[in-house]
XYZ file of C-alpha atoms in Angstrom:
660
model
C 5.632 22.479 -6.177
C 3.617 19.457 -6.903
C 2.447 17.831 -4.068
C 0.341 14.277 -4.146
C -2.004 12.827 -1.927
C -0.343 10.640 0.865
C -0.478 6.987 0.667
C 1.090 5.676 3.425
C -0.218 2.019 4.767
C 1.464 -1.175 6.171
C 1.538 -3.736 7.860
C 2.012 -7.598 8.633
C 1.180 -9.748 11.743
C 3.755 -12.518 13.491
C 4.774 -15.296 12.020
C 6.554 -17.774 14.515
C 8.602 -20.195 12.951
C 11.410 -21.504 14.556
C 15.079 -20.634 13.195
C 17.748 -22.417 12.668
C 20.873 -22.046 15.099
C 22.717 -19.334 14.247
C 25.853 -18.636 13.525
C 27.982 -17.428 16.722
C 29.505 -14.634 14.868
C 26.015 -12.768 15.411
C 25.748 -13.634 18.850
C 26.615 -10.191 19.824
C 24.278 -8.236 17.501
C 21.611 -10.103 18.518
C 22.213 -9.639 22.020
C 22.184 -5.615 21.395
C 18.928 -6.380 20.299
C 17.128 -8.236 23.091
C 16.754 -4.988 25.084
C 14.580 -3.354 22.303
C 12.604 -6.368 22.232
C 11.464 -7.402 26.248
C 8.276 -5.965 25.673
C 7.298 -7.837 22.254
C 8.746 -10.875 23.960
C 6.597 -10.197 26.738
C 3.219 -9.638 25.218
C 4.204 -12.733 22.477
C 5.099 -16.141 22.975
C 5.925 -17.214 19.862
C 7.096 -21.190 21.742
C 3.131 -21.511 22.418
C 2.550 -21.556 18.507
C 1.509 -18.929 15.996
C 0.485 -15.621 17.142
C -2.939 -16.235 17.730
C -5.236 -19.103 15.456
C -8.543 -17.740 13.831
C -10.804 -21.193 14.398
C -14.038 -19.592 12.539
C -12.467 -17.125 9.673
C -14.700 -15.216 7.527
C -14.586 -15.523 4.110
C -15.241 -12.535 1.616
C -17.702 -11.701 -0.070
C -16.912 -13.256 -3.904
C -16.459 -16.768 -1.901
C -19.629 -15.991 0.633
C -22.892 -17.607 0.406
C -24.768 -14.516 -1.615
C -27.770 -14.832 1.154
C -25.087 -13.396 4.227
C -23.532 -10.582 1.911
C -26.193 -7.830 1.778
C -25.184 -5.532 -1.066
C -22.791 -7.256 -2.988
C -23.221 -6.087 -6.923
C -23.632 -8.138 -9.735
C -20.589 -7.827 -12.325
C -22.647 -5.928 -14.267
C -22.355 -3.388 -11.498
C -19.248 -4.018 -10.772
C -18.125 -3.351 -14.219
C -20.294 -0.449 -15.141
C -17.415 1.881 -15.930
C -16.238 0.139 -19.012
C -18.046 1.982 -21.247
C -16.274 5.166 -20.393
C -12.792 4.301 -22.251
C -12.233 2.953 -25.758
C -11.337 -0.931 -25.742
C -7.557 -1.498 -26.570
C -6.760 -4.008 -29.990
C -4.973 -7.441 -27.868
C -2.432 -9.643 -29.056
C -3.170 -13.183 -27.520
C -0.014 -14.439 -27.651
C 1.809 -11.956 -25.874
C 4.333 -13.376 -23.356
C 4.603 -10.507 -21.123
C 2.244 -7.662 -19.594
C 1.709 -4.176 -21.113
C 3.458 -1.402 -19.442
C -0.657 -0.232 -18.769
C -2.057 -3.355 -18.069
C -3.759 -3.240 -21.057
C -5.404 -6.981 -22.290
C -4.185 -8.623 -19.344
C -7.714 -10.095 -19.476
C -8.210 -10.887 -23.446
C -12.190 -10.908 -22.676
C -12.658 -7.393 -21.162
C -8.588 -5.794 -22.075
C -9.323 -2.709 -19.884
C -9.270 -4.408 -16.145
C -6.526 -2.997 -14.452
C -5.127 -1.015 -16.947
C -4.001 2.761 -16.126
C -6.067 5.692 -16.775
C -9.331 4.168 -16.375
C -11.890 3.943 -13.586
C -11.998 2.245 -9.990
C -14.620 -0.451 -9.450
C -17.298 -0.673 -7.106
C -18.677 -4.249 -5.241
C -21.065 -2.236 -3.391
C -23.498 0.976 -4.191
C -22.156 4.502 -3.846
C -24.052 6.415 -1.304
C -24.103 9.918 -3.124
C -27.131 12.692 -1.872
C -27.864 13.522 -5.613
C -27.380 9.723 -6.867
C -24.440 10.851 -8.759
C -21.651 12.176 -7.559
C -22.432 14.799 -4.230
C -21.225 13.362 -1.068
C -23.743 11.643 1.124
C -25.659 13.388 4.160
C -26.904 12.280 7.388
C -30.662 10.500 7.237
C -32.105 14.014 8.141
C -30.729 15.267 5.527
C -27.925 17.184 7.776
C -24.345 17.296 6.657
C -22.187 14.682 7.979
C -20.118 15.811 11.200
C -17.141 17.588 10.296
C -14.028 15.241 9.615
C -11.648 17.107 11.556
C -13.944 17.204 14.831
C -14.629 13.615 14.511
C -10.506 13.070 14.017
C -9.778 14.851 17.163
C -12.719 13.435 19.444
C -11.897 9.539 18.196
C -8.325 9.690 17.003
C -5.965 11.956 18.911
C -2.036 12.227 18.416
C -0.909 9.596 21.079
C 2.306 7.681 20.734
C 1.326 4.135 21.306
C 4.638 1.770 19.569
C 3.390 -1.431 18.842
C 5.496 -4.577 20.998
C 5.475 -6.656 17.883
C 5.583 -5.113 14.056
C 8.728 -3.098 12.498
C 8.283 -0.142 10.194
C 9.200 -2.492 7.223
C 5.628 -2.930 7.302
C 3.924 0.583 6.514
C 7.088 0.622 3.898
C 5.730 -2.589 2.341
C 2.249 -1.611 3.047
C 2.920 1.391 1.216
C 4.995 0.034 -1.680
C 1.825 -2.013 -2.553
C -0.159 1.340 -2.577
C 1.495 3.272 -4.509
C 1.198 0.438 -7.279
C -1.936 -0.641 -7.102
C -3.948 3.262 -6.958
C -3.200 6.541 -7.885
C -6.092 9.780 -7.090
C -6.004 12.198 -9.840
C -7.220 15.553 -8.137
C -9.973 17.440 -9.990
C -8.802 20.736 -11.761
C -10.059 24.087 -13.042
C -11.718 24.374 -16.651
C -7.828 26.095 -17.521
C -5.681 22.829 -15.800
C -4.470 25.509 -12.726
C -4.973 23.839 -9.736
C -8.226 24.304 -7.670
C -7.591 26.669 -4.311
C -10.040 25.223 -2.022
C -8.894 27.864 1.054
C -8.770 31.488 0.982
C -4.779 32.508 0.655
C -4.906 33.823 4.636
C -6.261 29.994 5.525
C -9.590 30.686 6.047
C -12.419 29.018 4.989
C -14.704 30.703 1.372
C -17.650 32.078 2.240
C -19.285 29.740 -0.945
C -16.935 26.929 -1.568
C -15.547 26.003 -5.143
C -17.635 23.304 -6.644
C -14.778 20.835 -6.886
C -13.431 21.060 -3.735
C -14.273 19.216 -0.372
C -15.112 20.567 3.112
C -12.545 20.291 5.706
C -12.494 23.062 8.097
C -11.172 23.160 11.108
C -13.847 24.131 14.132
C -12.480 27.033 16.314
C -12.510 25.110 19.545
C -9.735 22.948 17.697
C -8.044 21.228 20.903
C -4.965 22.162 18.926
C -5.676 25.207 18.020
C -3.758 25.936 14.425
C -3.812 29.514 13.177
C -5.628 28.691 10.015
C -9.171 27.350 9.574
C -9.141 25.074 5.974
C -7.527 22.022 4.477
C -7.339 22.844 0.954
C -8.500 19.344 -0.633
C -9.972 19.259 -4.765
C -12.040 16.172 -5.282
C -10.753 13.081 -7.194
C -10.906 13.244 -10.684
C -14.326 10.998 -11.813
C -15.624 9.572 -14.964
C -17.517 12.854 -15.451
C -14.742 14.642 -16.207
C -14.064 12.406 -18.883
C -17.619 13.534 -20.111
C -18.842 9.732 -19.669
C -22.339 10.099 -17.887
C -22.195 6.850 -15.894
C -24.724 7.375 -12.385
C -23.035 7.281 -9.658
C -19.713 8.116 -10.504
C -16.401 6.272 -10.698
C -12.873 7.732 -9.426
C -10.319 7.764 -12.118
C -7.420 5.438 -11.473
C -4.183 6.926 -13.073
C -1.800 3.508 -12.478
C -2.438 -0.012 -13.597
C -3.991 -2.267 -10.559
C -2.030 -5.227 -10.936
C 0.456 -6.438 -8.211
C 3.114 -5.679 -11.189
C 5.837 -3.443 -9.841
C 4.675 0.054 -11.920
C 5.959 2.086 -9.058
C 9.403 0.966 -10.444
C 8.523 0.476 -14.186
C 5.741 3.365 -14.986
C 2.241 2.688 -16.214
C 2.532 3.697 -19.413
C 4.958 4.014 -22.545
C 6.160 7.018 -22.418
C 7.133 6.840 -18.634
C 8.448 3.294 -19.388
C 10.642 4.309 -21.850
C 11.949 7.459 -20.347
C 13.897 4.918 -17.285
C 15.564 3.009 -19.609
C 18.853 2.745 -20.841
C 18.026 1.008 -23.722
C 21.267 -1.525 -23.289
C 21.414 -4.848 -21.509
C 17.381 -4.750 -20.296
C 18.826 -1.979 -17.550
C 16.914 1.263 -15.629
C 18.673 4.271 -15.697
C 20.737 5.423 -12.759
C 22.650 7.555 -10.844
C 25.848 6.877 -9.058
C 25.987 7.601 -5.230
C 28.099 6.787 -2.448
C 30.752 4.022 -2.953
C 29.683 3.881 -6.635
C 26.248 2.201 -5.361
C 23.097 2.678 -7.797
C 20.614 5.010 -7.013
C 17.181 6.086 -9.113
C 18.341 8.773 -11.659
C 17.456 12.720 -10.849
C 14.091 14.214 -12.603
C 15.088 17.235 -14.886
C 13.895 20.214 -12.675
C 14.005 19.097 -8.584
C 12.346 22.493 -7.803
C 9.878 21.476 -9.245
C 8.996 17.891 -7.472
C 10.648 18.278 -4.128
C 10.927 20.668 -1.072
C 14.321 21.903 -2.624
C 15.627 25.191 -3.549
C 18.281 24.023 -6.092
C 17.619 22.181 -9.068
C 21.040 20.225 -8.890
C 19.536 18.713 -5.645
C 18.787 14.895 -5.388
C 15.264 14.356 -6.606
C 14.294 11.277 -7.581
C 12.215 10.017 -11.039
C 10.362 6.539 -11.415
C 7.635 4.912 -12.722
C 5.609 6.631 -9.559
C 5.280 10.455 -8.870
C 5.041 9.738 -4.960
C 8.530 8.391 -5.206
C 9.773 11.644 -3.356
C 6.894 11.579 -0.427
C 9.845 10.855 2.222
C 13.395 8.889 2.547
C 11.902 5.612 3.320
C 9.848 4.668 0.241
C 12.768 6.450 -1.928
C 14.712 3.418 -0.332
C 12.240 0.809 -1.018
C 11.490 1.972 -4.609
C 15.885 2.188 -5.032
C 16.121 -1.282 -4.074
C 13.386 -2.339 -6.771
C 15.837 -0.638 -9.561
C 19.045 -2.802 -7.803
C 17.134 -5.831 -8.389
C 16.237 -5.196 -11.356
C 19.572 -4.297 -13.006
C 21.076 -7.266 -11.166
C 18.730 -9.537 -12.719
C 19.843 -8.082 -16.288
C 23.457 -9.049 -15.416
C 22.701 -12.918 -14.510
C 20.108 -12.949 -17.019
C 23.255 -11.964 -19.629
C 25.852 -14.005 -18.400
C 23.386 -16.920 -19.208
C 21.962 -15.496 -22.214
C 24.555 -13.983 -23.615
C 22.934 -14.030 -27.231
C 19.677 -11.678 -25.363
C 19.261 -8.507 -26.621
C 17.995 -5.447 -24.758
C 14.397 -5.827 -25.274
C 14.525 -9.188 -24.405
C 16.798 -9.084 -20.878
C 14.497 -5.913 -19.916
C 11.611 -7.549 -20.290
C 12.411 -11.336 -17.822
C 14.160 -9.096 -15.887
C 10.917 -7.188 -15.420
C 8.785 -10.325 -15.450
C 11.214 -12.096 -12.521
C 10.931 -9.066 -10.538
C 7.112 -9.163 -10.312
C 7.317 -12.942 -9.742
C 9.190 -12.383 -6.477
C 7.419 -9.441 -5.478
C 4.370 -10.872 -5.737
C 5.525 -14.214 -3.963
C 6.710 -11.918 -1.358
C 3.518 -10.134 -1.125
C 1.276 -13.496 -0.946
C 3.664 -15.393 0.792
C 4.774 -12.878 3.932
C 2.206 -9.715 3.754
C -0.942 -11.022 3.311
C -0.766 -13.445 5.996
C 0.205 -10.802 8.400
C -2.190 -8.288 6.970
C -5.007 -10.698 7.151
C -4.400 -13.422 9.329
C -3.321 -16.732 8.111
C -6.176 -18.502 9.353
C -8.453 -16.182 6.581
C -5.748 -15.991 4.240
C -5.893 -20.297 3.652
C -9.809 -19.953 4.295
C -9.932 -17.557 1.253
C -7.480 -19.420 -1.108
C -5.054 -16.469 -0.701
C -1.998 -18.773 0.220
C 0.918 -19.505 -2.460
C 1.307 -23.350 -3.141
C 4.595 -25.077 -1.978
C 4.454 -26.791 -5.668
C 3.307 -26.994 -8.845
C 1.108 -24.913 -10.794
C -2.325 -22.964 -9.828
C -4.684 -23.516 -12.894
C -7.773 -21.089 -11.166
C -7.210 -17.825 -13.078
C -10.522 -16.528 -13.354
C -11.697 -14.586 -16.967
C -14.291 -13.218 -15.258
C -12.949 -11.527 -12.504
C -12.365 -8.079 -12.193
C -8.662 -7.371 -10.303
C -9.660 -3.581 -11.055
C -8.919 -1.663 -7.692
C -12.048 -1.720 -5.456
C -13.144 1.902 -4.434
C -13.720 0.611 -0.586
C -10.305 -0.632 -0.253
C -7.941 2.400 -1.764
C -11.004 5.045 -0.103
C -11.083 3.570 3.325
C -10.313 0.149 4.398
C -6.426 0.325 3.475
C -6.420 3.977 4.666
C -7.002 2.496 8.321
C -3.000 1.119 8.357
C -2.186 4.975 8.697
C -2.353 4.429 12.149
C 1.035 2.875 12.379
C 3.415 5.642 10.522
C 5.772 6.190 13.105
C 7.107 10.300 13.466
C 10.526 9.471 13.092
C 12.585 7.110 11.486
C 15.491 5.479 12.950
C 19.091 4.956 10.905
C 20.904 2.314 12.245
C 24.034 0.958 11.745
C 25.724 -3.104 11.472
C 25.758 -3.175 15.318
C 21.436 -2.606 15.522
C 22.584 0.980 16.922
C 20.412 3.973 16.334
C 22.828 6.215 14.885
C 20.407 9.296 14.175
C 16.832 9.814 14.319
C 14.869 12.130 11.358
C 11.758 13.751 12.042
C 9.483 12.483 9.424
C 7.670 16.198 8.733
C 11.729 17.670 8.184
C 11.806 15.026 5.043
C 8.532 15.124 3.493
C 9.978 15.367 -0.378
C 13.259 15.863 0.841
C 15.046 12.296 -0.110
C 19.006 13.911 -0.959
C 19.673 12.510 2.363
C 19.228 9.129 0.688
C 22.524 9.435 -0.593
C 24.411 10.934 1.730
C 27.657 8.591 3.434
C 25.892 5.123 4.654
C 22.372 6.409 4.763
C 20.917 3.764 2.552
C 22.300 1.021 4.155
C 21.131 2.421 7.868
C 17.631 3.402 6.595
C 17.545 -0.095 5.465
C 18.523 -1.238 8.678
C 16.433 1.118 10.596
C 13.290 -0.296 8.918
C 13.887 -3.884 9.667
C 15.066 -2.943 13.372
C 12.812 0.079 14.536
C 9.276 -0.512 15.599
C 6.358 0.851 14.324
C 3.081 2.754 16.063
C 0.510 0.105 17.070
C -2.367 -0.434 14.580
C -5.197 1.273 16.824
C -7.309 4.617 16.831
C -4.132 6.871 17.757
C -2.080 8.682 15.081
C 1.514 10.310 15.364
C 0.768 13.941 15.081
C 3.526 13.926 12.305
C 0.517 12.842 10.097
C -2.157 14.147 11.895
C -1.012 17.879 12.361
C 2.098 17.898 10.471
C 1.789 16.418 6.940
C 3.347 17.803 4.283
C 4.557 20.863 6.321
C 6.743 23.664 4.543
C 10.230 22.913 5.788
C 10.123 26.710 7.465
C 6.430 26.266 9.146
C 5.385 24.200 11.862
C 1.558 23.709 10.374
C 0.952 20.593 8.210
C -2.472 18.984 6.866
C -4.098 16.497 8.588
C -4.487 12.910 6.749
C -6.839 11.812 9.066
C -9.347 14.335 8.595
C -8.455 13.931 4.808
C -9.014 10.148 4.901
C -12.491 10.438 6.137
C -13.442 13.279 3.658
C -11.640 10.978 0.755
C -14.481 8.304 1.447
C -17.596 10.240 1.508
C -15.735 12.100 -2.061
C -15.750 8.666 -3.223
C -19.124 7.809 -2.099
C -18.423 5.042 0.268
C -21.827 4.228 2.237
C -22.197 4.125 5.810
C -20.604 1.193 8.246
C -24.279 0.291 8.292
C -23.318 -0.909 5.112
C -20.700 -2.410 5.118
C -21.315 -4.930 8.010
C -24.133 -6.153 6.172
C -21.401 -6.988 2.995
C -19.320 -8.443 4.944
C -21.696 -10.875 6.574
C -22.432 -9.354 9.982
C -25.850 -8.070 11.024
C -27.673 -4.432 10.306
C -27.139 -2.536 13.042
C -30.565 -1.118 14.441
C -28.991 1.190 17.442
C -25.402 2.365 18.515
C -25.206 -0.123 21.163
C -25.175 -3.085 18.072
C -21.685 -1.802 17.544
C -20.776 -2.916 20.382
C -20.201 -6.688 18.974
C -17.336 -5.052 17.051
C -16.322 -2.200 18.720
C -15.799 -1.409 22.784
C -18.673 0.235 24.603
C -16.728 3.202 24.821
C -15.842 4.301 21.349
C -19.374 3.269 20.697
C -20.631 5.995 23.150
C -18.505 8.481 21.263
C -19.663 7.946 17.996
C -23.143 8.172 19.567
C -21.995 11.788 20.497
C -21.008 12.507 17.114
C -23.766 11.408 15.075
C -26.817 11.648 14.352
C -28.076 8.498 13.414
C -26.612 4.793 13.396
C -26.902 4.694 9.622
C -24.950 8.255 9.462
C -21.538 6.586 10.519
C -18.658 6.954 8.170
C -17.067 3.562 7.123
C -13.417 4.776 7.714
C -14.747 5.917 11.234
C -16.175 2.956 12.677
C -13.493 0.485 10.505
C -10.723 1.806 12.595
C -12.351 1.279 15.789
C -12.990 -2.696 15.167
C -10.990 -4.732 17.453
C -8.453 -6.827 15.534
C -9.764 -10.404 13.803
C -7.627 -13.072 15.230
C -3.935 -13.066 13.840
C -4.911 -10.051 11.653
C -3.714 -6.620 11.461
C -7.638 -5.197 10.691
C -11.314 -5.586 12.094
C -13.603 -7.712 10.813
C -15.217 -5.066 7.700
C -11.538 -3.997 6.551
C -10.218 -7.286 6.795
C -13.245 -8.203 4.772
C -12.588 -5.459 1.891
C -8.885 -6.488 2.128
C -8.773 -9.700 1.293
C -11.931 -8.913 -1.228
C -9.192 -6.686 -3.254
C -5.909 -8.886 -2.497
C -8.437 -11.795 -3.972
C -9.299 -10.160 -7.082
C -5.282 -9.296 -7.940
C -4.680 -12.468 -7.673
C -6.955 -14.500 -9.399
C -8.087 -11.917 -11.606
C -4.640 -11.466 -12.839
C -3.358 -13.865 -15.976
C -0.308 -12.788 -15.857
C 0.016 -13.963 -11.663
C 3.105 -15.819 -11.045
C 1.728 -18.772 -9.841
C -0.434 -19.269 -12.801
C -0.040 -22.148 -15.465
C -1.356 -22.962 -19.304
C -0.973 -18.851 -19.963
C 1.230 -17.499 -22.559
C 3.359 -15.963 -19.636
C 3.633 -18.526 -17.441
C 6.578 -19.757 -15.863
C 8.320 -23.042 -16.009
C 7.546 -25.216 -13.372
C 11.459 -25.537 -12.515
C 11.612 -21.655 -12.524
C 8.765 -21.145 -10.265
C 10.748 -23.174 -7.956
C 13.321 -21.002 -7.846
C 11.185 -17.738 -6.944
C 9.171 -19.418 -4.409
C 12.753 -19.112 -2.775
C 12.553 -15.494 -2.509
C 11.601 -13.579 0.938
C 11.782 -10.415 1.857
C 15.044 -10.568 3.643
C 16.958 -11.973 0.517
C 15.829 -9.340 -1.346
C 17.102 -6.485 0.974
C 20.540 -8.498 1.196
C 20.802 -8.510 -2.560
C 20.152 -4.746 -2.819
C 21.856 -3.496 -0.027
C 25.512 -3.663 2.012
C 23.848 -4.719 5.026
C 25.774 -8.058 6.468
C 22.792 -9.144 8.779
C 19.368 -9.941 8.583
C 16.326 -11.290 10.128
C 14.875 -14.203 8.452
C 10.799 -12.688 9.196
C 11.785 -9.558 7.730
C 8.006 -8.428 8.690
C 9.011 -9.362 12.649
C 11.000 -7.786 14.997
C 14.376 -8.525 15.929
C 13.801 -11.273 19.005
C 15.063 -14.715 20.365
C 12.419 -16.227 17.847
C 13.614 -13.744 14.405
C 17.332 -13.300 15.438
C 19.578 -12.134 12.850
C 21.955 -13.903 10.691
C 23.804 -14.129 8.312
C 22.776 -13.046 4.758
C 25.158 -15.221 3.638
C 23.158 -17.951 4.702
C 19.932 -17.495 3.249
C 18.172 -19.576 0.107
C 19.239 -18.142 -3.059
C 17.317 -18.217 -6.745
C 19.690 -20.325 -9.287
C 18.351 -18.617 -12.179
C 19.921 -22.019 -14.517
C 16.565 -22.484 -15.555
C 16.353 -18.805 -17.358
C 19.076 -20.608 -19.407
C 18.242 -20.633 -22.992
C 19.541 -23.518 -25.260
């Protein structure tokens, strides 16, 4: 059975737009929700204005005065891995994105394409200058990742009073859309085994394995003493001799819904019907559309029968758990609905035109949700505004930058964005239309088991659960479902430790220490551990000092998780900085970004005006049978964010797409 890297990510903070007067029909539904949101209301008074204002938002490295950002690489160093890949031939008149992301940039056609390599914006720190993980200043190994996890990041249930689990799910959608790590393998192509069959640690660790051993005094006392973790495939595995190495990336870097469509032509074609532009589907309960099945379910899912539901999509991680499958199914349904609507107004369009126009429109709607709803909550609205990340209210954006590399950054995918694993909820609620929980399922019972989505009303129940269930808070605490039971086999109690893996993956990627990122992001260099107290509590700083020998040894991921959240943001200073840089590059380095004018693939202004009506609430209503939704989909239901009829939401008018 194939197991893929776990990439749950999330978040968004709260916006407080006052709602219109609600339909009386929904009074009882909202009353049912009020009990769940008392704690939320006590900590978040929307009537006083937006959550928290950031009166002095910081600036990303790309926009910062160079004297304030220490260590930011020059463009030629950021783009170092370009030489490792053949340059594709581009059609400068093409109106649609390529499936693999190539030729988005006509000057640098490799940027953002799948099966290339991540970029760095800060120099890697490898002990040998090429690819061996960082060591302590003293030359000793860095502290054991599992020891750091159990000491600083315990398994504690600490629900958020503010956010729903849709934060996590949408964040994971963005993660799977923009990054997929490939693991190193043996010379014959078989999987690396980094632990002994009995769960013990090998005396001699295989060369391409990460060292994640479980100390004998581990407080959770698992039977095994080793987590098998192959290192990420890098440019050296391709025979490309650049120093330091860059990690390979298997999907497109762009926010382009590649998790639905695929990141290469072969995958994309395998998912198409080649009729009326539509994607393949299977019919489930009530004749509703679901993703098609893989050919052999027992190879991709934790099932015993190849006929069991196990989905095929543009990304191999679609079956990680039910909620990521639900979100991908929503995109499938949206694409096919757009094909139907476009066919009605343009009956002469052939299959290819319908497919490409529906894909282009879906990506535009999706990008609008990312930058209009997700980014302001993740980074803070004031910060997003200061760094040019908010969408325009009208007109075209003309600021495409052909010299800005949009490829996914190692320190984003290897550390900053992983911090949001803290918000993962250990149980998933299934919720009915009255917003009452009908059942709860344990996350670790359903890793790689998505057949539950197609039982009865479960698709809609999962959707309502995402909108209604409060998630875990953004802090240093994690649910044991991912810190002890990640990807556990159905008949076993032990699983993987995601947090230890996250720490070790940062070392695998050559991420420099937290102190280096402080300087990159405009903070002063720490000379002593106490200098960290400008961003981290004294108690946590003291714990860091007990684990690490030197202030320059501290892992970026470990310290970044402990930072105080920035005003209005879901992240601390350095994680906000790196994530802001990434979303900036994904926007201004994408020639096909939905708001840009004067490009071969630009929308017309009347089309762009319609796309700006998009909200995630609208998409969920369009692609499910739920009858009501809160207008701000990422905010928990409250008196300031009440349920409204789906029929009351503004809808897109596709008449501007009609050809005469």
